[in-house]
CSV table of C-alpha atoms in Angstrom, one decimal:
chain,number,residue,atom,x,y,z
A,33,MET,CA,166.6,124.5,190.1
A,34,ARG,CA,167.6,121.1,191.4
A,35,ASN,CA,168.4,118.3,188.9
A,36,ASP,CA,165.7,116.1,190.4
A,37,THR,CA,163.0,118.7,189.7
A,38,ASN,CA,161.5,119.4,186.3
A,39,GLN,CA,160.5,123.0,185.4
A,40,ARG,CA,158.0,123.5,182.6
A,41,ILE,CA,156.1,126.4,181.1
A,42,VAL,CA,152.5,125.8,180.2
A,43,LEU,CA,149.8,127.8,178.3
A,44,ALA,CA,147.6,129.4,181.0
A,45,ALA,CA,145.3,131.4,178.8
A,46,ARG,CA,144.8,132.3,175.1
A,47,PRO,CA,145.9,135.8,174.3
A,48,GLU,CA,143.9,138.4,172.3
A,49,GLY,CA,146.7,140.2,170.6
A,50,GLN,CA,150.2,140.3,172.1
A,51,PRO,CA,150.9,137.5,174.6
A,52,GLY,CA,151.9,138.6,178.1
A,53,PRO,CA,153.1,137.0,181.4
A,54,GLU,CA,149.5,136.2,182.3
A,55,HIS,CA,149.2,133.8,179.4
A,56,PHE,CA,151.9,131.5,180.7
A,57,ARG,CA,152.4,129.6,184.0
A,58,ILE,CA,155.6,128.1,185.4
A,59,GLU,CA,155.2,124.7,187.0
A,60,THR,CA,157.5,122.3,188.8
A,61,ALA,CA,157.2,118.5,189.0
A,62,PRO,CA,159.4,115.5,189.7
A,63,VAL,CA,161.7,114.4,186.9
A,64,PRO,CA,160.0,111.5,185.2
A,65,GLU,CA,161.6,108.1,185.0
A,66,PRO,CA,162.0,106.4,181.6
A,67,ALA,CA,160.2,103.1,181.0
A,68,ASP,CA,161.5,100.3,178.8
A,69,GLY,CA,162.0,101.7,175.3
A,70,GLN,CA,162.2,105.3,176.5
A,71,VAL,CA,164.9,107.9,177.1
A,72,LEU,CA,165.0,110.9,179.5
A,73,LEU,CA,165.9,114.1,177.7
A,74,GLU,CA,167.6,117.0,179.5
A,75,VAL,CA,167.0,120.1,177.4
A,76,LEU,CA,170.1,122.2,176.6
A,77,TYR,CA,168.6,124.7,174.1
A,78,LEU,CA,165.0,125.7,173.3
A,79,SER,CA,164.2,127.3,170.0
A,80,LEU,CA,161.8,130.2,169.9
A,81,ASP,CA,160.0,130.8,166.6
A,82,PRO,CA,157.2,133.0,165.3
A,83,TYR,CA,154.9,130.0,164.6
A,84,MET,CA,154.5,129.5,168.4
A,85,ARG,CA,152.2,132.6,168.5
A,86,GLY,CA,149.7,130.8,166.2
A,87,ARG,CA,149.7,127.7,168.4
A,88,MET,CA,148.5,129.8,171.3
A,89,ASP,CA,145.2,130.5,169.5
A,90,ALA,CA,142.3,128.1,169.2
A,91,ARG,CA,141.6,129.0,165.6
A,92,LYS,CA,141.9,126.4,162.8
A,93,SER,CA,145.4,126.2,161.4
A,94,TYR,CA,147.9,123.8,159.8
A,95,ALA,CA,148.6,122.3,163.2
A,96,PRO,CA,146.5,121.8,166.3
A,97,PRO,CA,146.8,124.5,169.0
A,98,VAL,CA,148.5,124.0,172.4
A,99,GLU,CA,145.9,123.0,174.9
A,100,LEU,CA,145.3,125.1,178.0
A,101,GLY,CA,147.5,123.7,180.8
A,102,ALA,CA,149.8,121.9,178.3
A,103,VAL,CA,153.5,122.5,177.9
A,104,MET,CA,154.3,125.1,175.3
A,105,GLU,CA,155.7,123.3,172.3
A,106,GLY,CA,159.0,123.9,170.6
A,107,GLY,CA,162.1,122.4,169.1
A,108,THR,CA,164.9,121.5,171.4
A,109,VAL,CA,168.5,120.2,171.5
A,110,ALA,CA,168.8,117.8,174.4
A,111,ARG,CA,171.2,115.4,176.1
A,112,ILE,CA,170.2,111.8,176.8
A,113,ARG,CA,170.2,111.9,180.6
A,114,ARG,CA,169.0,108.3,181.1
A,115,SER,CA,168.3,105.6,178.5
A,116,ARG,CA,166.3,102.4,178.4
A,117,HIS,CA,166.2,102.5,174.6
A,118,ARG,CA,168.5,100.3,172.6
A,119,ASP,CA,169.3,102.9,170.0
A,120,TYR,CA,170.4,105.7,172.3
A,121,ARG,CA,173.2,106.0,174.9
A,122,GLU,CA,173.4,108.3,177.9
A,123,GLY,CA,175.3,111.4,177.0
A,124,GLU,CA,174.3,111.5,173.3
A,125,ILE,CA,173.0,114.8,172.0
A,126,VAL,CA,169.8,114.8,170.0
A,127,LEU,CA,167.5,117.1,168.1
A,128,SER,CA,164.1,116.7,169.7
A,129,HIS,CA,160.7,118.4,170.3
A,130,ALA,CA,160.5,118.4,174.0
A,131,GLY,CA,158.9,121.9,174.3
A,132,TRP,CA,159.3,124.4,177.1
A,133,GLN,CA,160.6,122.2,179.9
A,134,ARG,CA,163.9,121.1,181.4
A,135,PHE,CA,163.2,117.3,181.1
A,136,ALA,CA,161.0,115.2,178.9
A,137,LEU,CA,160.5,111.5,178.1
A,138,SER,CA,160.7,110.2,174.5
A,139,ASP,CA,160.3,106.8,172.9
A,140,GLY,CA,162.8,107.8,170.2
A,141,THR,CA,160.2,109.0,167.6
A,142,GLY,CA,161.4,112.1,165.9
A,143,LEU,CA,164.8,112.2,167.5
A,144,ARG,CA,167.9,112.9,165.4
A,145,LYS,CA,171.4,112.4,166.7
A,146,ILE,CA,173.7,115.4,166.5
A,147,ASP,CA,177.5,115.3,166.1
A,148,PRO,CA,179.0,118.0,168.3
A,149,GLU,CA,182.2,117.8,166.3
A,150,LEU,CA,180.6,119.0,163.0
A,151,ALA,CA,179.2,122.3,164.4
A,152,PRO,CA,177.9,123.8,167.6
A,153,VAL,CA,174.9,121.8,168.7
A,154,SER,CA,172.8,125.0,168.8
A,155,THR,CA,172.9,125.2,165.0
A,156,ALA,CA,170.6,122.2,164.8
A,157,LEU,CA,167.8,124.6,165.8
A,158,GLY,CA,168.9,127.4,163.4
A,159,VAL,CA,171.1,127.4,160.3
A,160,LEU,CA,171.3,123.6,160.2
A,161,GLY,CA,167.8,123.1,161.5
A,162,MET,CA,164.2,123.9,160.9
A,163,PRO,CA,164.7,127.6,160.1
A,164,GLY,CA,167.6,126.8,157.7
A,165,PHE,CA,165.5,124.1,156.0
A,166,THR,CA,162.6,126.5,155.7
A,167,ALA,CA,164.7,129.0,153.9
A,168,TRP,CA,166.4,126.4,151.7
A,169,SER,CA,163.2,124.6,150.7
A,170,GLY,CA,161.0,127.6,150.2
A,171,LEU,CA,163.6,129.5,148.2
A,172,LEU,CA,164.7,126.6,146.0
A,173,GLN,CA,161.5,124.7,145.6
A,174,ILE,CA,159.1,127.6,145.1
A,175,GLY,CA,161.2,130.7,144.5
A,176,ARG,CA,163.6,129.0,142.1
A,177,PRO,CA,166.0,131.9,141.7
A,178,GLN,CA,168.0,132.1,138.5
A,179,PRO,CA,171.5,133.7,138.0
A,180,GLY,CA,171.1,137.4,137.7
A,181,GLU,CA,167.6,137.7,139.1
A,182,THR,CA,166.8,139.8,142.1
A,183,VAL,CA,165.7,138.1,145.3
A,184,VAL,CA,164.2,140.2,148.1
A,185,VAL,CA,163.7,138.8,151.6
A,186,ALA,CA,162.0,140.4,154.6
A,187,ALA,CA,163.3,139.9,158.2
A,188,ALA,CA,166.7,139.5,156.5
A,189,SER,CA,168.7,139.4,159.8
A,190,GLY,CA,166.5,136.6,161.3
A,191,ALA,CA,167.0,132.9,161.3
A,192,VAL,CA,165.1,132.2,158.0
A,193,GLY,CA,165.7,135.4,156.1
A,194,SER,CA,169.5,135.5,156.7
A,195,VAL,CA,169.8,132.0,155.1
A,196,VAL,CA,167.5,132.9,152.2
A,197,GLY,CA,169.6,135.8,151.1
A,198,GLN,CA,172.9,133.8,151.4
A,199,ILE,CA,171.5,130.9,149.4
A,200,ALA,CA,170.3,133.3,146.7
A,201,ARG,CA,173.8,134.6,146.4
A,202,ILE,CA,175.2,131.1,146.3
A,203,LYS,CA,172.9,130.4,143.4
A,204,GLY,CA,174.1,133.5,141.5
A,205,ALA,CA,171.1,135.8,142.2
A,206,ARG,CA,171.2,139.3,143.6
A,207,ALA,CA,170.1,139.4,147.2
A,208,VAL,CA,168.3,142.4,148.7
A,209,GLY,CA,167.4,142.3,152.4
A,210,ILE,CA,164.8,144.2,154.4
A,211,ALA,CA,165.6,144.6,158.1
A,212,GLY,CA,164.8,146.9,161.0
A,213,GLY,CA,167.4,149.4,162.3
A,214,PRO,CA,171.0,150.4,161.4
A,215,GLU,CA,172.6,147.5,163.4
A,216,LYS,CA,170.7,144.8,161.7
A,217,CYS,CA,171.0,146.4,158.3
A,218,ALA,CA,174.8,146.6,158.7
A,219,PHE,CA,175.0,143.0,159.7
A,220,VAL,CA,173.0,141.9,156.7
A,221,LYS,CA,175.2,143.9,154.3
A,222,ASP,CA,178.6,143.6,155.8
A,223,GLU,CA,178.6,140.2,157.6
A,224,LEU,CA,176.1,138.2,155.5
A,225,GLY,CA,177.2,139.7,152.1
A,226,PHE,CA,173.8,140.8,150.7
A,227,ASP,CA,174.1,143.0,147.7
A,228,ALA,CA,171.8,145.7,149.3
A,229,VAL,CA,169.7,146.2,152.4
A,230,VAL,CA,166.8,148.5,153.2
A,231,ASP,CA,165.6,149.6,156.6
A,232,HIS,CA,161.8,149.2,156.8
A,233,ARG,CA,161.7,151.8,159.5
A,234,ALA,CA,163.0,154.5,157.2
A,235,ALA,CA,160.5,157.3,156.4
A,236,ASP,CA,161.1,156.7,152.6
A,237,PHE,CA,161.2,152.9,152.9
A,238,SER,CA,159.3,152.4,149.6
A,239,GLY,CA,161.5,154.7,147.7
A,240,GLN,CA,164.7,153.1,149.1
A,241,LEU,CA,163.4,149.6,148.2
A,242,ALA,CA,162.7,150.7,144.6
A,243,ALA,CA,166.2,152.2,144.3
A,244,ALA,CA,167.7,148.9,145.6
A,245,CYS,CA,165.8,147.0,143.0
A,246,PRO,CA,166.3,148.9,139.7
A,247,ASP,CA,165.4,145.8,137.6
A,248,GLY,CA,162.4,144.9,139.8
A,249,ILE,CA,161.9,141.9,142.0
A,250,ASP,CA,161.9,138.3,140.6
A,251,VAL,CA,161.5,136.4,143.9
A,252,TYR,CA,160.1,137.8,147.1
A,253,PHE,CA,160.4,135.6,150.2
A,254,GLU,CA,157.6,136.7,152.5
A,255,ASN,CA,158.2,136.6,156.2
A,256,VAL,CA,156.4,139.7,157.4
A,257,GLY,CA,153.4,141.0,155.4
A,258,GLY,CA,151.9,144.4,156.3
A,259,GLN,CA,153.6,147.5,155.0
A,260,VAL,CA,156.6,145.6,153.7
A,261,PHE,CA,154.4,143.6,151.3
A,262,ASP,CA,152.8,146.9,150.3
A,263,ALA,CA,156.1,148.3,149.2
A,264,VAL,CA,157.2,145.1,147.4
A,265,LEU,CA,154.0,144.6,145.4
A,266,PRO,CA,154.5,147.4,142.8
A,267,LEU,CA,158.1,146.2,142.1
A,268,LEU,CA,157.3,142.6,141.3
A,269,ASN,CA,158.3,141.6,137.8
A,270,GLU,CA,156.2,139.5,135.5
A,271,PHE,CA,156.3,135.8,136.5
A,272,ALA,CA,157.7,136.7,140.0
A,273,ARG,CA,157.5,134.0,142.6
A,274,ILE,CA,156.5,134.6,146.2
A,275,PRO,CA,157.1,131.9,148.8
A,276,VAL,CA,154.9,132.8,151.8
A,277,CYS,CA,156.7,131.6,154.9
A,278,GLY,CA,155.3,133.9,157.6
A,279,LEU,CA,153.3,137.0,158.3
A,280,ILE,CA,154.7,138.1,161.6
A,281,ALA,CA,153.3,141.7,161.3
A,282,GLN,CA,149.8,140.2,161.6
A,283,TYR,CA,150.3,137.4,164.2
A,284,ASN,CA,149.1,139.4,167.1
A,285,ASP,CA,145.9,140.6,165.3
A,286,PRO,CA,142.8,139.4,167.1
A,287,ALA,CA,140.7,136.8,165.3
A,288,GLY,CA,137.9,138.1,163.1
A,289,PRO,CA,137.5,140.5,160.2
A,290,ARG,CA,140.1,143.3,159.9
A,291,GLN,CA,139.1,146.9,159.8
A,292,GLY,CA,139.9,149.0,156.7
A,293,PRO,CA,139.5,148.9,153.0
A,294,ASP,CA,139.4,145.6,151.2
A,295,ARG,CA,142.6,145.4,149.2
A,296,LEU,CA,142.1,141.8,147.9
A,297,PRO,CA,140.8,142.9,144.5
A,298,GLN,CA,143.9,145.1,143.9
A,299,VAL,CA,146.3,142.3,144.9
A,300,MET,CA,144.4,139.7,142.8
A,301,ARG,CA,144.5,142.1,139.8
A,302,GLU,CA,148.3,142.3,140.1
A,303,VAL,CA,148.5,138.5,140.4
A,304,LEU,CA,146.6,138.2,137.2
A,305,SER,CA,148.1,140.9,135.2
A,306,ARG,CA,151.7,140.0,136.0
A,307,SER,CA,151.3,136.2,136.2
A,308,LEU,CA,152.5,136.1,139.8
A,309,LEU,CA,153.0,132.9,141.7
A,310,ILE,CA,152.1,133.2,145.4
A,311,ARG,CA,152.4,129.9,147.4
A,312,GLY,CA,152.2,129.5,151.1
A,313,PHE,CA,154.2,126.6,152.5
A,314,ILE,CA,155.1,124.7,155.7
A,315,GLN,CA,158.6,123.3,155.6
A,316,ARG,CA,157.4,119.8,156.5
A,317,GLU,CA,155.9,119.5,153.0
A,318,PHE,CA,159.4,119.0,151.7
A,319,ALA,CA,160.5,116.6,154.5
A,320,GLN,CA,161.9,114.1,151.9
A,321,LEU,CA,164.5,116.7,150.9
A,322,ARG,CA,166.0,117.1,154.4
A,323,PRO,CA,169.0,114.8,153.7
A,324,GLN,CA,170.0,116.9,150.7
A,325,PHE,CA,169.6,120.1,152.8
A,326,TYR,CA,171.8,118.8,155.6
A,327,GLN,CA,174.5,117.8,153.2
A,328,GLU,CA,174.5,121.1,151.2
A,329,ALA,CA,174.1,123.4,154.2
A,330,ALA,CA,176.8,121.7,156.2
A,331,GLN,CA,179.2,122.0,153.3
A,332,TRP,CA,178.4,125.7,152.8
A,333,LEU,CA,178.9,126.3,156.5
A,334,LYS,CA,182.3,124.6,156.4
A,335,GLU,CA,183.3,126.6,153.4
A,336,GLY,CA,182.3,129.9,155.1
A,337,ARG,CA,179.7,130.6,152.4
A,338,LEU,CA,176.8,130.3,155.0
A,339,ARG,CA,177.0,132.4,158.1
A,340,TYR,CA,174.7,132.8,161.1
A,341,LYS,CA,174.1,134.8,164.2
A,342,GLU,CA,172.4,133.5,167.4
A,343,ASP,CA,170.6,135.5,170.1
A,344,VAL,CA,170.8,133.4,173.2
A,345,VAL,CA,168.7,134.1,176.3
A,346,ASP,CA,169.6,132.3,179.5
A,347,GLY,CA,167.0,130.6,181.7
A,348,LEU,CA,163.8,128.8,180.8
A,349,GLU,CA,161.8,131.2,182.9
A,350,ASN,CA,162.7,134.0,180.5
A,351,ALA,CA,161.2,132.2,177.5
A,352,PRO,CA,157.8,134.1,177.6
A,353,ASP,CA,159.3,137.5,177.5
A,354,ALA,CA,161.8,136.4,174.8
A,355,LEU,CA,158.9,135.2,172.6
A,356,ARG,CA,157.2,138.5,173.1
A,357,GLY,CA,160.4,140.3,172.0
A,358,LEU,CA,160.6,138.0,168.9
A,359,LEU,CA,157.1,139.1,167.8
A,360,GLU,CA,158.2,142.7,168.3
A,361,GLY,CA,161.4,142.3,166.4
A,362,ARG,CA,163.7,142.8,169.4
A,363,ASN,CA,165.8,139.7,168.7
A,364,PHE,CA,168.9,139.8,166.6
A,365,GLY,CA,169.6,136.5,164.9
A,366,LYS,CA,168.2,133.0,165.7
A,367,LEU,CA,166.5,133.2,169.1
A,368,LEU,CA,167.4,130.5,171.5
A,369,VAL,CA,166.9,129.9,175.2
A,370,ARG,CA,169.8,128.2,177.0
A,371,VAL,CA,168.1,125.9,179.5
A,372,ALA,CA,171.2,123.9,180.7
A,373,GLU,CA,174.9,123.7,179.9
């Protein structure tokens, strides 16, 4: 791809279930020229995250859907290629929201400068970015773990879950991770330092989880839903807190009523009898706390108390298949697309 040509991926159709190649379209266009007060961004890294699946649907949600024919949205790390904005110089690296394309214009709104000397710039999309802040805010503002309590997190090897467990440990709690497969489980236990980890693919998953939580569960950070939540529910202690961050097991379900028995009465009975707190959240609700997160997380990273793993896919054209893999659990760590060097 020449440097005078923009490549972008747009939403071609709305999927019913798992998105496939037919739901995306690759387009080319001239690189736009910045006007006064604008900068031209050259995307270096694109973040792929589970929320993107929801934005492909037309159903009502906490944010408007991506329009058909529009560039797929996403967080990015970008280089200022050209600048006609007084606050930004060419060559500076910024956190941006340019979406699935190589070049984009910005008037500076929402941009945040990144210092490449502090950490690799890709971490601004992971451990020091939105996923890290999601983990930090959901766990500490809703979960509120106390020393000695048991914190369980699903998708524990992922961008959010891996941070949740490590912060729980930093705060003196016992961290139990749930992950898929021996390699991910070993990483969570040996590299991230969780106290225990359980493979949700194991035939006796529920029994293994109960054995890993002999004193029950005080905080359950929900990223998955489905059978994982089914195994967690009986283990929740009185006054347990459940920050609901994601339900990736259900993201590809078609819209409309689900088939099967109505389990809501059972769940609500448990909520009542054990005084459970279940609270869904979107990280932007805690936006005023981002400066505190950046300071604490950067310090923990510097001290080696916060570790991370990145799963990098090369080439913007590979983003659709990579997103599909994310929704199937194929990624290992924070999923990024390297768009340019």
